[in-house]
JSON list of C-alpha atoms in Angstrom, two decimals:
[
{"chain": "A", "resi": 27, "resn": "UNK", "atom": "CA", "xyz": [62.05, 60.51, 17.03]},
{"chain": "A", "resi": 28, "resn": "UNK", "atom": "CA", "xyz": [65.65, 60.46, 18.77]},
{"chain": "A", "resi": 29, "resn": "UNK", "atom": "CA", "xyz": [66.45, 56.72, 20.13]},
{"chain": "A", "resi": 30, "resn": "UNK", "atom": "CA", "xyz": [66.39, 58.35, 23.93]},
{"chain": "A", "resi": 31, "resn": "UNK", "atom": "CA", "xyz": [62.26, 59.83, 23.22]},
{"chain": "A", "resi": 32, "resn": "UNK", "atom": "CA", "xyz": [61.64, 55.79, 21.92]},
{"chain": "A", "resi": 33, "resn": "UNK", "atom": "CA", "xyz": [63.12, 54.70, 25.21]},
{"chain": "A", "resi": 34, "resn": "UNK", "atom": "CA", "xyz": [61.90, 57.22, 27.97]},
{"chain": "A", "resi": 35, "resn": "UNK", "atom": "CA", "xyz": [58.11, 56.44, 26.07]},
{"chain": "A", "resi": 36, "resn": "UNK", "atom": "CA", "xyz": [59.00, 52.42, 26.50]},
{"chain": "A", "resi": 37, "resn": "UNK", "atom": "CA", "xyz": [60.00, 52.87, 29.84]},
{"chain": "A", "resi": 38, "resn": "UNK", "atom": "CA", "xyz": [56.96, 55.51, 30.58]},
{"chain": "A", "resi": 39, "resn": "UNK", "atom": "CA", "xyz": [54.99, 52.65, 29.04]},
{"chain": "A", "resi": 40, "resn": "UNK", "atom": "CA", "xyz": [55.88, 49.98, 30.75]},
{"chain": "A", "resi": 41, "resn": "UNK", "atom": "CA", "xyz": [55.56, 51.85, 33.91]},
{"chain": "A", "resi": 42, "resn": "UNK", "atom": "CA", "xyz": [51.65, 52.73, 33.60]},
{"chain": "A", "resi": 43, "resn": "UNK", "atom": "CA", "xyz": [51.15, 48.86, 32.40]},
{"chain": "A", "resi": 44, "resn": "UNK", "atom": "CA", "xyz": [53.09, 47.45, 35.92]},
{"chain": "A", "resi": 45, "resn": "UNK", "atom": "CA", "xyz": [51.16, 50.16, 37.83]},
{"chain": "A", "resi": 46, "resn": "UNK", "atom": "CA", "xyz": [47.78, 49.41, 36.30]},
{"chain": "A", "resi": 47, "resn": "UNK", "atom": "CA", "xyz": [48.06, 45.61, 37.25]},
{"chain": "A", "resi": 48, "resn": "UNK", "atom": "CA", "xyz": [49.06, 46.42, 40.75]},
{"chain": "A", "resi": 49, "resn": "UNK", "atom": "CA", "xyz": [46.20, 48.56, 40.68]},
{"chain": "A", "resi": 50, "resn": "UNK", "atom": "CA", "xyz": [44.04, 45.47, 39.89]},
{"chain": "A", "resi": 51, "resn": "UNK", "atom": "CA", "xyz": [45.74, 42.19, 41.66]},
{"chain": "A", "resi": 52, "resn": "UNK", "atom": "CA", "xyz": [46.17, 43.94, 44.99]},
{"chain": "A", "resi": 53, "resn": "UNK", "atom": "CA", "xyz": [44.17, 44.64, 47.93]},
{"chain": "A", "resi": 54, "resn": "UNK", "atom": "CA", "xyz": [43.00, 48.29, 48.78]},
{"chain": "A", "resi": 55, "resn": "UNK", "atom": "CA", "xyz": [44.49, 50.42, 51.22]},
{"chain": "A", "resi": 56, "resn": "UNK", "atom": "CA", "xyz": [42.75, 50.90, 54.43]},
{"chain": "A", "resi": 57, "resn": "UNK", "atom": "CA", "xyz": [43.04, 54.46, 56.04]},
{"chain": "A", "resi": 58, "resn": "UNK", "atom": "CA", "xyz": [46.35, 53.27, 58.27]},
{"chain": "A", "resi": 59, "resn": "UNK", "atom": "CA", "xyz": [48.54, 52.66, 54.94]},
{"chain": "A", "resi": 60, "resn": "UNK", "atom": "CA", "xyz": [47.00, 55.70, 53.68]},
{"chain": "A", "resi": 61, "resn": "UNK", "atom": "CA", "xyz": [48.50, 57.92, 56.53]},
{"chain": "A", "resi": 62, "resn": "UNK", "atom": "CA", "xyz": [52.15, 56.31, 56.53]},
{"chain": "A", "resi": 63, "resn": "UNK", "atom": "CA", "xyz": [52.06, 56.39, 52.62]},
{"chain": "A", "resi": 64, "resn": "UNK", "atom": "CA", "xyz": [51.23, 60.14, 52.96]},
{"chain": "A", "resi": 65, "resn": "UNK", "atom": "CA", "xyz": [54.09, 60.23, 55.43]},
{"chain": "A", "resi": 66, "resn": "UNK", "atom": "CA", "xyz": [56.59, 58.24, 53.13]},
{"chain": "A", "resi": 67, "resn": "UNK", "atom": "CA", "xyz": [55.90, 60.58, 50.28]},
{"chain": "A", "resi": 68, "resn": "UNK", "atom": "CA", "xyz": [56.49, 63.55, 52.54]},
{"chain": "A", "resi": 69, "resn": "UNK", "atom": "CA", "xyz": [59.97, 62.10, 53.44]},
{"chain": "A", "resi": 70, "resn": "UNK", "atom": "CA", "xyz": [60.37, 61.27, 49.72]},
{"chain": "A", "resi": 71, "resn": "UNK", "atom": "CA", "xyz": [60.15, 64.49, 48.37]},
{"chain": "A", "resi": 72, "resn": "UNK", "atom": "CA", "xyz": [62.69, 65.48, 51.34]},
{"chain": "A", "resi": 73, "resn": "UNK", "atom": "CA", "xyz": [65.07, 62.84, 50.38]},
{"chain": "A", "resi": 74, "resn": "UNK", "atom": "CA", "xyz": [64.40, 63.57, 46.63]},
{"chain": "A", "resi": 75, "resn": "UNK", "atom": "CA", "xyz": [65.62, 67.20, 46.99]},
{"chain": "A", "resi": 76, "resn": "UNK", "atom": "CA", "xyz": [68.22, 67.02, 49.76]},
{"chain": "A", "resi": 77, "resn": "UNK", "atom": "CA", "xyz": [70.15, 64.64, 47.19]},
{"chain": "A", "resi": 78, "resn": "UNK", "atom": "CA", "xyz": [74.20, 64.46, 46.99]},
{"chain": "A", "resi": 79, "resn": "UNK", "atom": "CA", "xyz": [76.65, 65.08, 44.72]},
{"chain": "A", "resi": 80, "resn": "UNK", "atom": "CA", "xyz": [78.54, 62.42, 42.25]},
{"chain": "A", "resi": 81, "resn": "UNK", "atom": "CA", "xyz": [81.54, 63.10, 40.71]},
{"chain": "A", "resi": 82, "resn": "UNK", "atom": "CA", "xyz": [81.55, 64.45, 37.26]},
{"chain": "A", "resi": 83, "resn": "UNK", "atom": "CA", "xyz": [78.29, 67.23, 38.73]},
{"chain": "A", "resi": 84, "resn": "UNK", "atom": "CA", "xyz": [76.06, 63.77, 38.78]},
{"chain": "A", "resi": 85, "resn": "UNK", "atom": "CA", "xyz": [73.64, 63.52, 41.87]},
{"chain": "A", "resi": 86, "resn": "UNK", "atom": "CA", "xyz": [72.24, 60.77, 43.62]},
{"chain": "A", "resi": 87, "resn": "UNK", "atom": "CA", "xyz": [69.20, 60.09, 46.11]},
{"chain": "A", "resi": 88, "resn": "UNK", "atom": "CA", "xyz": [68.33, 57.84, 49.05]},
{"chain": "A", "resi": 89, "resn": "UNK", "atom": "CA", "xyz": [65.20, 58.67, 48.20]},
{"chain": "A", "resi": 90, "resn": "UNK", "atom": "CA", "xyz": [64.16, 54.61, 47.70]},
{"chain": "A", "resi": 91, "resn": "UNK", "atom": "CA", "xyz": [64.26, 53.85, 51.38]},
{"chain": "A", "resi": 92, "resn": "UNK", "atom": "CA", "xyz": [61.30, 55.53, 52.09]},
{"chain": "A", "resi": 93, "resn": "UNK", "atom": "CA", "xyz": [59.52, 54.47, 48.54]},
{"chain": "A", "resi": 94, "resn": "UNK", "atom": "CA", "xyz": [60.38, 50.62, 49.67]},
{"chain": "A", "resi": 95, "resn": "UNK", "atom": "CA", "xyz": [59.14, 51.18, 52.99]},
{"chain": "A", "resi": 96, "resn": "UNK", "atom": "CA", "xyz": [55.94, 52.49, 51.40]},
{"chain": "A", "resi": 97, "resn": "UNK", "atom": "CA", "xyz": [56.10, 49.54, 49.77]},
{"chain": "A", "resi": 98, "resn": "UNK", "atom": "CA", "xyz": [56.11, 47.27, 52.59]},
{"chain": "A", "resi": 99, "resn": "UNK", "atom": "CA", "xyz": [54.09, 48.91, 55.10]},
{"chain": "A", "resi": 100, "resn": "UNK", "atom": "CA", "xyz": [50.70, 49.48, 51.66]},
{"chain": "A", "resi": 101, "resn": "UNK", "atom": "CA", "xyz": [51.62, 47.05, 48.98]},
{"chain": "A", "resi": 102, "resn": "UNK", "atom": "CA", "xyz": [49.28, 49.12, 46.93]},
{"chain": "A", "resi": 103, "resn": "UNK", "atom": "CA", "xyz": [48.45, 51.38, 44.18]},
{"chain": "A", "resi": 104, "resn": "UNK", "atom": "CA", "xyz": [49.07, 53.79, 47.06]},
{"chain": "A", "resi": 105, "resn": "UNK", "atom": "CA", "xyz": [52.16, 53.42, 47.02]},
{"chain": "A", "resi": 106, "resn": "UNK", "atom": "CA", "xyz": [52.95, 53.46, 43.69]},
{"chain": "A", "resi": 107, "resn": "UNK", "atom": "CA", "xyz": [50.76, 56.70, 43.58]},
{"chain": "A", "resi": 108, "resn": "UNK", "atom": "CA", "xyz": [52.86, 58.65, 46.30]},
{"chain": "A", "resi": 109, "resn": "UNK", "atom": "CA", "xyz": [56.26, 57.89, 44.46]},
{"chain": "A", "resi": 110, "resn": "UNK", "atom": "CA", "xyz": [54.77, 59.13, 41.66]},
{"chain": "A", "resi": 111, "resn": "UNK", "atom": "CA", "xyz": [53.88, 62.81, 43.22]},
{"chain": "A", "resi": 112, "resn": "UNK", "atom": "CA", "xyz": [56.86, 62.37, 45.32]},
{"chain": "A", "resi": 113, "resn": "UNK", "atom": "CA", "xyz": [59.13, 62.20, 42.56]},
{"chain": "A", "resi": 114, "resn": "UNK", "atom": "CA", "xyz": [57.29, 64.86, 40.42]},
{"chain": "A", "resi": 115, "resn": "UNK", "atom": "CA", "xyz": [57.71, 67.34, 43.27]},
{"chain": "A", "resi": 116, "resn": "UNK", "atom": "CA", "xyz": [61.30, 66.41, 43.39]},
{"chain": "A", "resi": 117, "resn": "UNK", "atom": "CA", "xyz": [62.01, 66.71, 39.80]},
{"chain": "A", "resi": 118, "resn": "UNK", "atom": "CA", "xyz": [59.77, 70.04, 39.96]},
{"chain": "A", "resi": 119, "resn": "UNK", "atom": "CA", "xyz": [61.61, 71.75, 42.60]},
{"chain": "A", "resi": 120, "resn": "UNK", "atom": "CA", "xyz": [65.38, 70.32, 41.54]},
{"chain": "A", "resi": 121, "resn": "UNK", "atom": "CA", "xyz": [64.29, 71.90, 38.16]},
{"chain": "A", "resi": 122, "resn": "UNK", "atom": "CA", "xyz": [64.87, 68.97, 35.89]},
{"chain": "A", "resi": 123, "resn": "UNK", "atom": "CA", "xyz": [64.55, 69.03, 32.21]},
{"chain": "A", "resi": 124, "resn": "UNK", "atom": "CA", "xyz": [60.99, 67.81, 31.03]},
{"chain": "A", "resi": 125, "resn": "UNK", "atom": "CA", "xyz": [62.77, 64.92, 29.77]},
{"chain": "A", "resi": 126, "resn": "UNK", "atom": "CA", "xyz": [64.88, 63.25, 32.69]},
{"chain": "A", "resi": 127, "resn": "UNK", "atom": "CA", "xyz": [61.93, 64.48, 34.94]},
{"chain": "A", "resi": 128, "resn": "UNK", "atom": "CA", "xyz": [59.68, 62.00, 32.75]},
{"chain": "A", "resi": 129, "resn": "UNK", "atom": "CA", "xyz": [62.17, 59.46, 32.61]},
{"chain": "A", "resi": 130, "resn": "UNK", "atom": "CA", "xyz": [62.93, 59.83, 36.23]},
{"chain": "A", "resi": 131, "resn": "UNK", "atom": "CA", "xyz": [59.35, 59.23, 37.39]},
{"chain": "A", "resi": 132, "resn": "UNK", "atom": "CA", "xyz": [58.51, 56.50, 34.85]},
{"chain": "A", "resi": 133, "resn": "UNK", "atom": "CA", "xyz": [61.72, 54.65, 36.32]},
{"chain": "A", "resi": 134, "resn": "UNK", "atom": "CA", "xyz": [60.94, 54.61, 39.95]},
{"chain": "A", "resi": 135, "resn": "UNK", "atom": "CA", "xyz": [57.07, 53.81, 39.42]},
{"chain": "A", "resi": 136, "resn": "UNK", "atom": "CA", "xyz": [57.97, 50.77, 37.66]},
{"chain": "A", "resi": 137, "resn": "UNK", "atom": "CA", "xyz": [60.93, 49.71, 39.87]},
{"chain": "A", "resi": 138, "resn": "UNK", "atom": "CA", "xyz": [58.46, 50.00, 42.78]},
{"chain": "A", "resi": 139, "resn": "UNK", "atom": "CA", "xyz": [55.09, 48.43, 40.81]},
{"chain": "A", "resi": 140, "resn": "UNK", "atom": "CA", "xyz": [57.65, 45.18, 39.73]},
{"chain": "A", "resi": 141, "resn": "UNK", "atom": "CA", "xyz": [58.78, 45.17, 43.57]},
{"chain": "A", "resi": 142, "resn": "UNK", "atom": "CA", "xyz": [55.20, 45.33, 44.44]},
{"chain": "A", "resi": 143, "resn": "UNK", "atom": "CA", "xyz": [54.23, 42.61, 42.18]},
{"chain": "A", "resi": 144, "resn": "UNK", "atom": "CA", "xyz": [56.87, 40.34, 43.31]},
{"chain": "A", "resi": 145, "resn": "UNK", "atom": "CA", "xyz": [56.06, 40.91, 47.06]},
{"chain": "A", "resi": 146, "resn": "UNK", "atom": "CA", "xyz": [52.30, 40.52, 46.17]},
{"chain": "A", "resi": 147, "resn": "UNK", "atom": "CA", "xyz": [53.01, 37.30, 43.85]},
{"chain": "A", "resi": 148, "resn": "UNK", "atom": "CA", "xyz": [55.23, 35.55, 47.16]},
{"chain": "A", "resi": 149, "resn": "UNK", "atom": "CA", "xyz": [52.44, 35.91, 49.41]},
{"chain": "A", "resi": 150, "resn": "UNK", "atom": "CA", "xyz": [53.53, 39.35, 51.17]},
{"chain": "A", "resi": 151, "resn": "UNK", "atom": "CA", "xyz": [51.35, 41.37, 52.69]},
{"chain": "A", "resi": 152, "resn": "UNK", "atom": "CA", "xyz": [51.26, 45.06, 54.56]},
{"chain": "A", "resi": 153, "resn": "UNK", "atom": "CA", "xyz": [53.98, 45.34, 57.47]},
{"chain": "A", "resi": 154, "resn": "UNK", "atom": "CA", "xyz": [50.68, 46.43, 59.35]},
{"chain": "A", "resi": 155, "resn": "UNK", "atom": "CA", "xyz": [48.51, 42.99, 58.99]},
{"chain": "A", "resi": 156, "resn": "UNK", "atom": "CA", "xyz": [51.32, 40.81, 59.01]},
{"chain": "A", "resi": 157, "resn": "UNK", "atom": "CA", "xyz": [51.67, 38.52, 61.90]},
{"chain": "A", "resi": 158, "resn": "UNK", "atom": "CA", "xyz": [54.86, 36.64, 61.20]},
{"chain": "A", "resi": 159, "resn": "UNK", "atom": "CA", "xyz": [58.48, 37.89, 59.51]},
{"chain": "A", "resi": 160, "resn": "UNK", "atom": "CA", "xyz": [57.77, 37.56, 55.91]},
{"chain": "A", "resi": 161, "resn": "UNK", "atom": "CA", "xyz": [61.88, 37.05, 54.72]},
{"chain": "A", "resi": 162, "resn": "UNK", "atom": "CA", "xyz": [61.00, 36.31, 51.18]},
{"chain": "A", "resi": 163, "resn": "UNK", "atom": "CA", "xyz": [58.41, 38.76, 49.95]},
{"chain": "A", "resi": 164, "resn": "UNK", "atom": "CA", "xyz": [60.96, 41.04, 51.62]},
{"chain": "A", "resi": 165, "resn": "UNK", "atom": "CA", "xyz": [63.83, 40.64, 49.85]},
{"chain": "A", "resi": 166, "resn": "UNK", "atom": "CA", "xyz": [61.75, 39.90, 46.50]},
{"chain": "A", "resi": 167, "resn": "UNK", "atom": "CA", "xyz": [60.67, 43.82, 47.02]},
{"chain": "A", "resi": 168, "resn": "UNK", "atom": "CA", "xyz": [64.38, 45.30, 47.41]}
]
């Protein structure tokens, strides 16, 4: 197996392991964080495929602003769920190789589930519930 396989699988691995312990440590999503994730993940997929050009026929995305503001608004499985399909669609529709597509996914999912675990582990909770400015958990997410 080429040395890029062994790493997309490690980082495909670690990706379902960080998403599975979100899954388990935090809360469940009521029905208002599963309407704005729904909403997020629309605007992903937007951002994902309206992307811009890098030098050198590279592209880049802004599509993390709206997977971060998932984030903070369900600091779920949710979440991590919608940048998953989100992503997919993207990759689908820019008509990545099987590959990057993979690679792509696994590498947002587990950005996000680590962000997520870092909010959850400083005492953050959802933008919704949240009474007070919550500075830490914040910037522990980005």
């Amino acid at each position: 197996m080429p040395r890029i396989n062994t790493f997309v699988a490690a980082i495909c691995a670690a990706s379902l392991v960080a998403s599975a312990l979100v899954a388990v440590v935090a809360p469940s999503p009521d029905q208002q964080q599963l309407i704005a994730v729904g909403l997020f993940c629309i605007l992903g997929v937007l951002t994902q495929v309206f992307g811009y050009g890098l030098p050198k026929s590279a592209t880049g995305a802004v599509s993390f602003f709206p997977f971060i503001a998932s984030a903070v608004i369900s600091p779920t499985y949710a979440s991590i769920a919608s940048v998953l399909l989100a992503v997919c669609v993207g990759e689908l529709l820019i008509r990545r190789t099987v590959l990057k597509a993979c690679f792509n996914v696994a590498q947002h999912c587990l950005a996000l589930a680590l962000g997520i675990g870092a909010y959850l582990a400083l005492e953050g909770e959802s933008l919704l519930t949240a009474t007070t400015p919550q500075f830490v958990p914040y910037a522990a997410l980005f």
